[in-house]
Amino acid sequence: GAVVSQHPSRVICKSGTSVKIECRSLDFQATTMFWYRQFPKQSLMLMATSNEGSKATYEQGVEKDKFLINHASLTLSTLTVTSAHPEDSSFYICSATRDSNTEAFFGQGTRLTVV
Amino acid sequence: GENVEQHPSTLSVQEGDSAVIKCTYSDSASNYFPWYKQELGKGPQLIIDIRSNVGEKKDQRIAVTLNKTAKHFSLHITETQPEDSAVYFCAASKRRGSTLGRLYFGRGTQLTVWP
């Protein structure tokens, strides 16, 4: 099956700094990538949808200036948490789909801890 | 938008018993219903899915049933094993042709299989 790789798997950063999370589709071209946030023992909350070469579409309540999403190529999307604060600590997960397949492939997630 | 409800939130079974997780959805236009297994600290993995033109689908010990009229679908795991222990999420989506739309997730079920 298709593989989506997310990096890093864990990151600890100081409050006020920015953190970049990468999501790569290793063996297919991902026309659409999705970014989710998951709190402990909660479901996945969609943050934004990104299509290659265009601006991301953010869900209501998600600050686009705080969570910068770039989908510069068909195999890479990045999520940058800017000026991170402890309340941004969470598990962030990306997924990718390709035109010829209806399945969504998920990355392994990134555990962000802001101290 | 779509609203997906999932029950129960926790489920404990003895090894070898069956486990059933149920979900309901609100949007009759949803036509694709995947189930994901998420192990601790990892991203979700698709275990089975069903489309609205099918009432039941089986894959070894896992089966999914769909009742379009009642707008509910269920995951059945038979002969459970300790390695089945994980969080299971149901989801609903509208698929247009071969393109997968946004996934709406249930809140998850923590399944524990006791040896």
Coordinates of N, CA and C in Angstrom, one line a residue:
Chain A
G1 N 0.8 -1.2 0.0 CA 0.0 0.0 0.0 C 0.9 1.3 0.0
A2 N 0.2 2.4 -0.2 CA 0.9 3.7 -0.2 C 1.4 4.0 1.2
V3 N 2.5 4.7 1.2 CA 3.2 5.1 2.5 C 3.2 6.6 2.6
V4 N 2.8 7.1 3.8 CA 2.9 8.5 4.1 C 3.8 8.6 5.3
S5 N 4.9 9.4 5.2 CA 5.9 9.5 6.2 C 5.8 10.9 6.8
Q6 N 5.7 10.9 8.1 CA 5.6 12.2 8.8 C 6.9 12.4 9.7
H7 N 7.4 13.6 9.7 CA 8.6 13.8 10.5 C 8.6 15.2 11.1
P8 N 9.0 15.4 12.3 CA 9.5 14.3 13.2 C 8.4 13.6 13.9
S9 N 8.7 12.5 14.6 CA 7.6 11.8 15.3 C 7.4 12.4 16.6
R10 N 8.4 13.0 17.2 CA 8.3 13.8 18.4 C 9.1 15.0 18.4
V11 N 8.6 16.1 19.0 CA 9.4 17.3 19.1 C 9.0 18.1 20.3
I12 N 10.0 18.6 21.0 CA 9.8 19.4 22.2 C 10.4 20.8 21.8
C13 N 9.6 21.8 22.0 CA 10.1 23.2 21.7 C 9.8 24.1 22.8
K14 N 10.5 25.2 22.8 CA 10.3 26.2 23.8 C 9.1 27.1 23.4
S15 N 8.4 27.6 24.3 CA 7.3 28.6 24.1 C 7.8 29.8 23.3
G16 N 7.1 30.1 22.2 CA 7.5 31.3 21.4 C 8.2 30.9 20.2
T17 N 8.7 29.7 20.1 CA 9.5 29.3 18.9 C 8.5 28.7 17.9
S18 N 9.0 28.4 16.7 CA 8.2 27.8 15.6 C 8.7 26.4 15.3
V19 N 7.8 25.6 15.0 CA 8.1 24.2 14.7 C 7.5 23.8 13.3
K20 N 8.3 23.1 12.5 CA 7.8 22.6 11.2 C 7.7 21.1 11.2
I21 N 6.5 20.6 10.7 CA 6.3 19.2 10.6 C 6.1 18.9 9.1
E22 N 6.8 17.8 8.7 CA 6.7 17.5 7.3 C 5.9 16.2 7.1
C23 N 5.2 16.2 6.0 CA 4.4 15.1 5.6 C 4.7 14.7 4.2
R24 N 5.2 13.5 3.9 CA 5.6 13.1 2.6 C 4.9 11.9 2.1
S25 N 4.5 11.9 0.9 CA 3.9 10.7 0.3 C 5.1 10.0 -0.4
L26 N 5.5 8.8 0.0 CA 6.8 8.2 -0.4 C 6.7 7.6 -1.8
D27 N 5.5 7.0 -2.2 CA 5.5 6.3 -3.4 C 4.3 6.6 -4.3
F28 N 3.7 7.8 -4.0 CA 2.6 8.2 -4.9 C 2.5 9.7 -4.8
Q29 N 1.8 10.3 -5.8 CA 1.6 11.7 -5.8 C 0.3 12.1 -5.1
A30 N 0.4 12.9 -4.1 CA -0.7 13.2 -3.3 C -1.3 14.6 -3.7
T31 N -2.4 14.5 -4.4 CA -3.1 15.7 -4.9 C -3.7 16.5 -3.7
T32 N -4.1 15.8 -2.7 CA -4.7 16.5 -1.5 C -4.1 15.9 -0.2
M33 N -3.8 16.8 0.7 CA -3.3 16.4 2.0 C -4.1 17.1 3.1
F34 N -4.3 16.3 4.1 CA -5.1 16.8 5.2 C -4.3 16.9 6.5
W35 N -4.5 17.9 7.3 CA -3.8 18.0 8.6 C -4.9 17.9 9.7
Y36 N -4.6 17.0 10.7 CA -5.5 16.8 11.8 C -4.7 17.1 13.1
R37 N -5.5 17.4 14.1 CA -5.0 17.6 15.4 C -5.8 16.6 16.3
Q38 N -5.1 15.9 17.2 CA -5.8 15.0 18.1 C -5.3 15.2 19.5
F39 N -6.3 15.4 20.4 CA -6.0 15.5 21.8 C -6.2 14.2 22.4
P40 N -5.5 14.0 23.6 CA -5.6 12.6 24.3 C -7.0 12.1 24.4
K41 N -7.1 10.9 23.9 CA -8.4 10.1 24.0 C -9.5 10.8 23.3
Q42 N -9.2 11.6 22.3 CA -10.2 12.3 21.5 C -10.1 11.9 20.0
S43 N -11.1 12.3 19.3 CA -11.1 12.0 17.8 C -10.1 12.9 17.1
L44 N -10.0 12.7 15.8 CA -9.2 13.5 14.9 C -10.0 14.7 14.5
M45 N -9.4 15.9 14.7 CA -10.1 17.2 14.3 C -9.4 17.7 13.1
L46 N -10.1 17.8 12.0 CA -9.5 18.4 10.8 C -9.2 19.8 11.0
M47 N -7.9 20.2 10.7 CA -7.5 21.5 10.8 C -7.5 22.2 9.4
A48 N -7.1 21.5 8.4 CA -7.0 22.2 7.1 C -6.8 21.1 6.0
T49 N -7.2 21.5 4.8 CA -7.0 20.7 3.6 C -6.2 21.5 2.6
S50 N -5.2 20.8 2.1 CA -4.3 21.5 1.2 C -4.2 20.7 -0.1
N51 N -4.2 21.5 -1.2 CA -4.0 20.9 -2.5 C -2.7 21.5 -3.1
E52 N -2.0 20.7 -3.8 CA -0.7 21.1 -4.3 C -0.8 22.4 -5.2
G53 N 0.0 23.3 -4.8 CA 0.1 24.6 -5.6 C -0.9 25.6 -5.2
S54 N -1.8 25.3 -4.3 CA -2.8 26.3 -3.9 C -2.9 26.5 -2.4
K55 N -3.5 27.6 -2.0 CA -3.6 27.8 -0.6 C -4.5 26.8 0.1
A56 N -4.1 26.6 1.4 CA -4.8 25.6 2.2 C -6.2 26.2 2.6
T57 N -7.1 25.3 2.7 CA -8.5 25.6 3.2 C -8.6 25.2 4.7
Y58 N -8.7 26.2 5.5 CA -8.7 26.0 7.0 C -10.2 25.8 7.5
E59 N -10.3 24.9 8.5 CA -11.5 24.7 9.2 C -11.8 25.9 10.1
Q60 N -13.1 26.1 10.3 CA -13.5 27.2 11.2 C -12.9 27.1 12.5
G61 N -12.3 28.2 13.0 CA -11.7 28.2 14.3 C -10.2 27.9 14.3
V62 N -9.7 27.5 13.2 CA -8.2 27.3 13.1 C -7.5 28.5 12.6
E63 N -6.6 29.0 13.3 CA -5.9 30.3 12.9 C -4.9 30.0 11.8
K64 N -5.1 30.5 10.6 CA -4.2 30.2 9.5 C -2.9 30.9 9.7
D65 N -2.8 32.0 10.4 CA -1.5 32.6 10.6 C -0.7 31.9 11.7
K66 N -1.3 31.1 12.5 CA -0.6 30.3 13.5 C -0.2 29.0 12.9
F67 N -1.0 28.4 12.2 CA -0.7 27.0 11.6 C -0.6 27.2 10.1
L68 N 0.7 27.4 9.7 CA 1.0 27.7 8.3 C 1.2 26.4 7.5
I69 N 0.4 26.2 6.5 CA 0.5 25.0 5.7 C 1.0 25.3 4.3
N70 N 2.0 24.5 3.9 CA 2.5 24.7 2.5 C 2.5 23.3 1.8
H71 N 2.0 23.3 0.6 CA 1.9 22.1 -0.1 C 2.6 22.4 -1.5
A72 N 3.9 22.5 -1.4 CA 4.7 23.0 -2.6 C 4.8 21.9 -3.7
S73 N 4.7 20.7 -3.3 CA 4.9 19.6 -4.4 C 3.9 18.5 -4.1
L74 N 3.8 17.6 -5.1 CA 2.8 16.6 -5.0 C 3.2 15.5 -4.0
T75 N 4.4 15.6 -3.4 CA 4.8 14.6 -2.4 C 5.1 15.2 -1.0
L76 N 5.0 16.5 -0.9 CA 5.4 17.1 0.4 C 4.4 18.2 0.8
S77 N 3.9 18.1 2.0 CA 3.2 19.2 2.7 C 3.8 19.5 4.0
T78 N 3.9 20.7 4.4 CA 4.4 21.1 5.7 C 3.4 21.9 6.5
L79 N 3.5 21.6 7.8 CA 2.7 22.4 8.8 C 3.7 23.1 9.8
T80 N 3.6 24.4 9.8 CA 4.5 25.1 10.7 C 3.6 25.7 11.8
V81 N 3.9 25.4 13.0 CA 3.2 26.0 14.2 C 4.1 27.2 14.6
T82 N 3.6 28.3 14.4 CA 4.3 29.5 14.7 C 4.1 30.0 16.1
S83 N 5.1 30.6 16.7 CA 5.0 31.1 18.1 C 4.2 30.2 18.9
A84 N 4.8 29.0 19.1 CA 4.1 27.9 19.8 C 3.9 28.2 21.3
H85 N 2.8 27.8 21.8 CA 2.5 28.0 23.2 C 2.1 26.6 23.8
P86 N 2.2 26.4 25.1 CA 1.8 25.1 25.7 C 0.5 24.6 25.2
E87 N -0.5 25.4 25.0 CA -1.8 24.9 24.5 C -1.8 24.3 23.1
D88 N -0.7 24.6 22.4 CA -0.5 24.0 21.1 C 0.0 22.5 21.2
S89 N 0.4 22.1 22.4 CA 0.9 20.8 22.5 C -0.3 19.8 22.2
S90 N 0.1 18.8 21.3 CA -0.9 17.9 20.8 C -0.3 16.9 19.9
F91 N -1.1 16.0 19.4 CA -0.7 15.0 18.4 C -1.2 15.5 17.0
Y92 N -0.3 15.7 16.1 CA -0.7 16.2 14.8 C -0.5 15.1 13.8
I93 N -1.5 14.9 12.9 CA -1.4 13.8 12.0 C -1.8 14.3 10.6
C94 N -1.1 13.9 9.6 CA -1.4 14.2 8.2 C -1.9 13.0 7.5
S95 N -2.7 13.2 6.5 CA -3.1 12.2 5.6 C -3.1 12.7 4.1
A96 N -3.0 11.7 3.2 CA -2.9 12.1 1.8 C -3.8 11.2 1.0
T97 N -4.3 11.7 -0.1 CA -5.1 10.9 -1.0 C -4.5 11.2 -2.4
R98 N -4.8 10.3 -3.3 CA -4.5 10.5 -4.7 C -5.7 10.3 -5.5
D99 N -5.7 10.8 -6.7 CA -6.9 10.9 -7.5 C -7.4 9.5 -7.8
S100 N -6.5 8.5 -8.1 CA -7.0 7.2 -8.5 C -7.4 6.3 -7.4
N101 N -7.4 6.8 -6.2 CA -7.7 5.9 -5.1 C -8.5 6.6 -4.0
T102 N -9.5 6.0 -3.5 CA -10.4 6.7 -2.6 C -9.9 6.6 -1.1
E103 N -8.8 5.8 -0.9 CA -8.3 5.6 0.4 C -7.5 6.8 0.9
A104 N -7.6 7.1 2.2 CA -6.8 8.1 2.8 C -5.7 7.4 3.5
F105 N -4.4 7.8 3.3 CA -3.3 7.2 3.9 C -2.8 8.2 4.9
F106 N -2.5 7.6 6.1 CA -2.2 8.5 7.3 C -0.7 8.4 7.6
G107 N -0.1 9.5 8.0 CA 1.2 9.5 8.6 C 1.2 8.9 10.0
Q108 N 2.4 8.7 10.6 CA 2.4 8.1 11.9 C 2.2 9.1 13.0
G109 N 2.1 10.4 12.7 CA 1.8 11.4 13.7 C 3.0 12.1 14.2
T110 N 2.8 13.3 14.8 CA 3.9 14.0 15.4 C 3.4 14.5 16.8
R111 N 4.1 14.1 17.8 CA 3.8 14.5 19.2 C 4.5 15.8 19.5
L112 N 3.8 16.9 19.5 CA 4.4 18.2 19.8 C 4.2 18.6 21.3
T113 N 5.3 18.9 22.0 CA 5.2 19.3 23.3 C 5.9 20.7 23.4
V114 N 5.1 21.7 23.9 CA 5.7 23.0 24.0 C 5.8 23.3 25.5
V115 N 7.1 23.7 25.8 CA 7.4 23.9 27.3 C 7.7 25.3 27.5
Chain B
G1 N -23.2 20.1 8.1 CA -22.2 19.1 7.8 C -22.6 17.8 8.4
E2 N -21.7 16.8 8.2 CA -21.9 15.4 8.7 C -21.6 15.3 10.2
N3 N -22.4 14.5 10.9 CA -22.2 14.2 12.3 C -22.1 12.7 12.5
V4 N -21.0 12.2 13.0 CA -20.8 10.8 13.2 C -20.8 10.5 14.7
E5 N -21.6 9.6 15.1 CA -21.7 9.2 16.5 C -21.2 7.8 16.6
Q6 N -20.3 7.5 17.6 CA -19.7 6.2 17.8 C -19.9 5.7 19.2
H7 N -20.3 4.4 19.3 CA -20.5 3.7 20.6 C -20.1 2.3 20.5
P8 N -19.5 1.7 21.7 CA -19.3 2.4 22.9 C -17.9 3.2 22.9
S9 N -17.6 3.9 23.9 CA -16.4 4.6 23.9 C -15.3 3.7 24.4
T10 N -15.6 2.7 25.2 CA -14.7 1.7 25.7 C -15.4 0.4 25.6
L11 N -14.6 -0.7 25.3 CA -15.1 -2.0 25.1 C -14.0 -3.0 25.6
S12 N -14.4 -3.8 26.5 CA -13.4 -4.9 27.0 C -14.0 -6.2 26.7
V13 N -13.3 -7.1 26.1 CA -13.7 -8.4 25.8 C -12.6 -9.4 26.1
Q14 N -13.1 -10.7 26.3 CA -12.1 -11.8 26.6 C -11.6 -12.3 25.2
E15 N -10.4 -12.6 25.2 CA -9.8 -13.2 24.0 C -10.7 -14.3 23.4
G16 N -10.9 -14.2 22.1 CA -11.7 -15.2 21.5 C -13.2 -14.8 21.3
D17 N -13.6 -13.8 22.1 CA -15.0 -13.3 22.0 C -15.1 -12.4 20.8
S18 N -16.3 -12.0 20.5 CA -16.5 -11.0 19.4 C -16.6 -9.6 20.0
A19 N -16.3 -8.6 19.2 CA -16.5 -7.2 19.5 C -17.3 -6.5 18.5
V20 N -18.2 -5.7 18.9 CA -19.0 -4.9 17.9 C -19.0 -3.4 18.3
I21 N -18.7 -2.6 17.3 CA -18.7 -1.2 17.5 C -19.7 -0.6 16.5
K22 N -20.5 0.4 17.0 CA -21.5 0.9 16.1 C -21.4 2.4 15.9
C23 N -21.7 2.8 14.7 CA -21.7 4.2 14.4 C -23.0 4.6 13.6
T24 N -23.4 5.9 13.8 CA -24.5 6.4 13.1 C -24.0 7.7 12.4
Y25 N -24.6 8.0 11.3 CA -24.2 9.3 10.6 C -25.5 10.0 10.2
S26 N -25.3 11.3 9.9 CA -26.5 12.2 9.8 C -26.8 12.5 8.3
D27 N -25.8 12.6 7.5 CA -25.9 13.1 6.1 C -26.2 11.9 5.2
S28 N -27.4 11.8 4.6 CA -27.8 10.7 3.8 C -26.9 10.7 2.5
A29 N -26.2 11.8 2.2 CA -25.4 11.8 1.0 C -24.1 11.1 1.2
S30 N -23.7 10.8 2.4 CA -22.4 10.1 2.7 C -22.5 8.7 2.0
N31 N -21.4 8.3 1.4 CA -21.5 7.1 0.6 C -20.2 6.2 0.8
Y32 N -19.4 6.6 1.7 CA -18.1 5.9 1.9 C -17.8 5.8 3.4
F33 N -17.6 4.6 4.0 CA -17.5 4.5 5.4 C -16.3 3.6 5.8
P34 N -15.2 4.2 6.1 CA -14.0 3.5 6.5 C -13.9 3.3 8.0
W35 N -13.2 2.3 8.4 CA -12.9 2.0 9.8 C -11.3 2.1 9.9
Y36 N -10.9 2.7 11.0 CA -9.4 2.8 11.2 C -9.1 2.3 12.6
K37 N -7.9 1.7 12.6 CA -7.3 1.2 13.9 C -6.1 2.1 14.2
Q38 N -6.1 2.6 15.5 CA -5.0 3.5 15.9 C -4.4 2.9 17.1
E39 N -3.1 2.5 17.0 CA -2.3 2.1 18.1 C -1.7 3.3 18.8
L40 N -1.3 3.1 20.0 CA -0.8 4.2 20.8 C 0.4 4.9 20.2
G41 N 0.3 6.2 20.0 CA 1.4 6.9 19.5 C 1.6 6.8 18.0
K42 N 0.6 6.2 17.3 CA 0.7 6.1 15.8 C -0.5 6.7 15.1
G43 N -0.3 6.8 13.8 CA -1.4 7.3 13.0 C -2.5 6.2 12.7
P44 N -3.7 6.6 12.3 CA -4.7 5.6 12.0 C -4.3 4.8 10.8
Q45 N -4.7 3.5 10.8 CA -4.6 2.6 9.7 C -5.9 2.1 9.3
L46 N -6.2 2.1 8.0 CA -7.4 1.6 7.5 C -7.5 0.1 7.6
I47 N -8.6 -0.4 8.2 CA -8.7 -1.9 8.3 C -9.8 -2.4 7.4
I48 N -10.8 -1.7 7.2 CA -11.8 -2.1 6.3 C -12.7 -0.9 5.9
D49 N -13.3 -0.9 4.8 CA -14.2 0.1 4.4 C -15.4 -0.4 3.6
I50 N -16.5 0.3 3.5 CA -17.7 -0.1 2.8 C -18.3 1.1 2.1
R51 N -18.8 0.8 0.9 CA -19.5 1.8 0.1 C -21.0 1.7 0.2
S52 N -21.7 2.7 -0.1 CA -23.1 2.7 0.2 C -23.9 1.7 -0.7
N53 N -23.3 1.2 -1.7 CA -24.0 0.3 -2.6 C -23.9 -1.2 -2.1
V54 N -23.2 -1.3 -1.0 CA -23.0 -2.7 -0.4 C -23.5 -2.7 1.0
G55 N -24.1 -3.9 1.4 CA -24.7 -3.9 2.8 C -23.7 -4.6 3.8
E56 N -22.8 -5.4 3.3 CA -21.9 -6.1 4.2 C -20.6 -6.4 3.4
K57 N -19.5 -6.3 4.2 CA -18.2 -6.7 3.6 C -17.4 -7.4 4.7
K58 N -16.7 -8.4 4.3 CA -15.9 -9.2 5.2 C -14.4 -9.3 4.8
D59 N -13.5 -9.3 5.8 CA -12.1 -9.6 5.5 C -11.6 -10.4 6.7
Q60 N -11.6 -11.7 6.5 CA -11.1 -12.6 7.6 C -11.9 -12.4 8.8
R61 N -11.3 -11.9 9.9 CA -12.0 -11.8 11.2 C -12.8 -10.5 11.3
I62 N -12.7 -9.6 10.3 CA -13.3 -8.3 10.4 C -14.4 -8.2 9.4
A63 N -15.5 -7.6 9.8 CA -16.7 -7.4 8.9 C -17.3 -6.1 9.2
V64 N -17.9 -5.5 8.2 CA -18.6 -4.2 8.4 C -20.0 -4.4 7.8
T65 N -21.0 -3.9 8.5 CA -22.3 -3.9 7.9 C -22.8 -2.4 7.8
L66 N -23.7 -2.2 6.8 CA -24.2 -0.8 6.6 C -25.7 -0.9 6.4
N67 N -26.4 -0.1 7.1 CA -27.9 0.1 7.0 C -28.1 1.5 6.5
K68 N -28.3 1.7 5.2 CA -28.4 3.1 4.7 C -29.7 3.7 5.2
T69 N -30.8 2.9 5.3 CA -32.1 3.5 5.7 C -32.0 4.1 7.1
A70 N -31.4 3.3 8.0 CA -31.2 3.8 9.4 C -30.0 4.6 9.6
K71 N -29.2 4.7 8.6 CA -27.9 5.5 8.6 C -27.1 5.1 9.8
H72 N -26.8 3.8 9.8 CA -25.8 3.3 10.8 C -25.0 2.2 10.2
F73 N -23.8 2.0 10.7 CA -22.9 1.0 10.2 C -22.1 0.5 11.4
S74 N -21.7 -0.8 11.3 CA -21.1 -1.4 12.5 C -19.8 -2.2 12.1
L75 N -18.9 -2.3 13.0 CA -17.7 -3.1 12.8 C -17.8 -4.3 13.7
H76 N -17.5 -5.5 13.1 CA -17.6 -6.7 13.9 C -16.2 -7.4 13.8
I77 N -15.6 -7.7 15.0 CA -14.4 -8.4 15.0 C -14.6 -9.7 15.7
T78 N -14.4 -10.8 15.1 CA -14.6 -12.1 15.7 C -13.3 -12.7 16.1
E79 N -13.3 -13.7 17.0 CA -12.1 -14.4 17.6 C -11.1 -13.3 17.9
T80 N -11.4 -12.4 18.8 CA -10.5 -11.3 19.1 C -9.2 -11.8 19.7
Q81 N -8.2 -11.1 19.5 CA -6.8 -11.4 20.0 C -6.3 -10.2 20.7
P82 N -5.4 -10.4 21.7 CA -4.8 -9.2 22.4 C -4.3 -8.2 21.5
E83 N -3.7 -8.6 20.3 CA -3.2 -7.6 19.4 C -4.2 -6.7 18.7
D84 N -5.5 -7.1 18.9 CA -6.6 -6.3 18.4 C -6.8 -5.1 19.3
S85 N -6.2 -5.1 20.5 CA -6.4 -3.9 21.4 C -5.9 -2.7 20.8
A86 N -6.7 -1.7 20.7 CA -6.4 -0.4 20.1 C -7.6 0.5 20.1
V87 N -7.4 1.7 19.6 CA -8.6 2.6 19.4 C -9.1 2.5 18.0
Y88 N -10.4 2.3 17.9 CA -11.0 2.1 16.5 C -11.9 3.4 16.2
F89 N -11.7 3.9 15.1 CA -12.5 5.0 14.6 C -13.3 4.7 13.4
C90 N -14.6 5.1 13.4 CA -15.4 5.0 12.2 C -15.3 6.4 11.5
A91 N -15.6 6.4 10.3 CA -15.7 7.7 9.6 C -16.7 7.6 8.4
A92 N -17.1 8.8 8.0 CA -18.0 8.9 6.9 C -17.6 9.9 5.9
S93 N -17.8 9.7 4.6 CA -17.4 10.7 3.6 C -18.3 10.6 2.4
K94 N -18.3 11.7 1.6 CA -19.0 11.7 0.4 C -17.9 11.5 -0.7
R95 N -18.0 10.5 -1.5 CA -17.1 10.2 -2.6 C -17.7 10.6 -3.9
R96 N -17.0 11.4 -4.6 CA -17.5 11.8 -6.0 C -16.6 11.1 -7.0
G97 N -17.2 10.1 -7.6 CA -16.4 9.3 -8.6 C -15.2 8.7 -7.8
S98 N -14.0 8.9 -8.2 CA -12.8 8.3 -7.6 C -12.2 9.2 -6.5
T99 N -12.8 10.4 -6.3 CA -12.2 11.4 -5.4 C -12.8 11.2 -4.0
L100 N -12.0 11.1 -3.0 CA -12.4 11.0 -1.6 C -12.6 12.4 -1.1
G101 N -13.8 12.6 -0.5 CA -14.0 13.9 0.2 C -13.5 13.9 1.6
R102 N -13.8 14.9 2.3 CA -13.4 15.0 3.7 C -14.0 13.9 4.5
L103 N -13.2 13.4 5.5 CA -13.6 12.3 6.4 C -14.1 13.0 7.7
Y104 N -15.3 12.5 8.1 CA -15.8 12.9 9.4 C -15.7 11.7 10.3
F105 N -15.0 11.9 11.4 CA -14.7 10.8 12.3 C -15.6 10.7 13.5
G106 N -15.8 9.5 14.0 CA -16.5 9.3 15.3 C -15.5 9.6 16.4
R107 N -15.9 9.5 17.6 CA -15.0 9.8 18.7 C -14.1 8.7 19.1
G108 N -14.3 7.5 18.6 CA -13.3 6.4 18.8 C -13.8 5.5 19.9
T109 N -13.4 4.2 19.8 CA -13.7 3.2 20.8 C -12.4 2.6 21.2
Q110 N -12.1 2.6 22.5 CA -10.9 1.9 23.0 C -11.3 0.4 23.3
L111 N -10.7 -0.4 22.4 CA -11.0 -1.9 22.6 C -9.8 -2.5 23.3
T112 N -10.2 -3.2 24.4 CA -9.2 -4.0 25.1 C -9.6 -5.4 25.1
V113 N -8.6 -6.3 24.7 CA -8.9 -7.7 24.6 C -8.0 -8.4 25.7
W114 N -8.6 -9.0 26.6 CA -7.9 -9.6 27.8 C -7.6 -11.0 27.4
P115 N -6.3 -11.4 27.7 CA -5.9 -12.8 27.4 C -6.5 -13.8 28.3

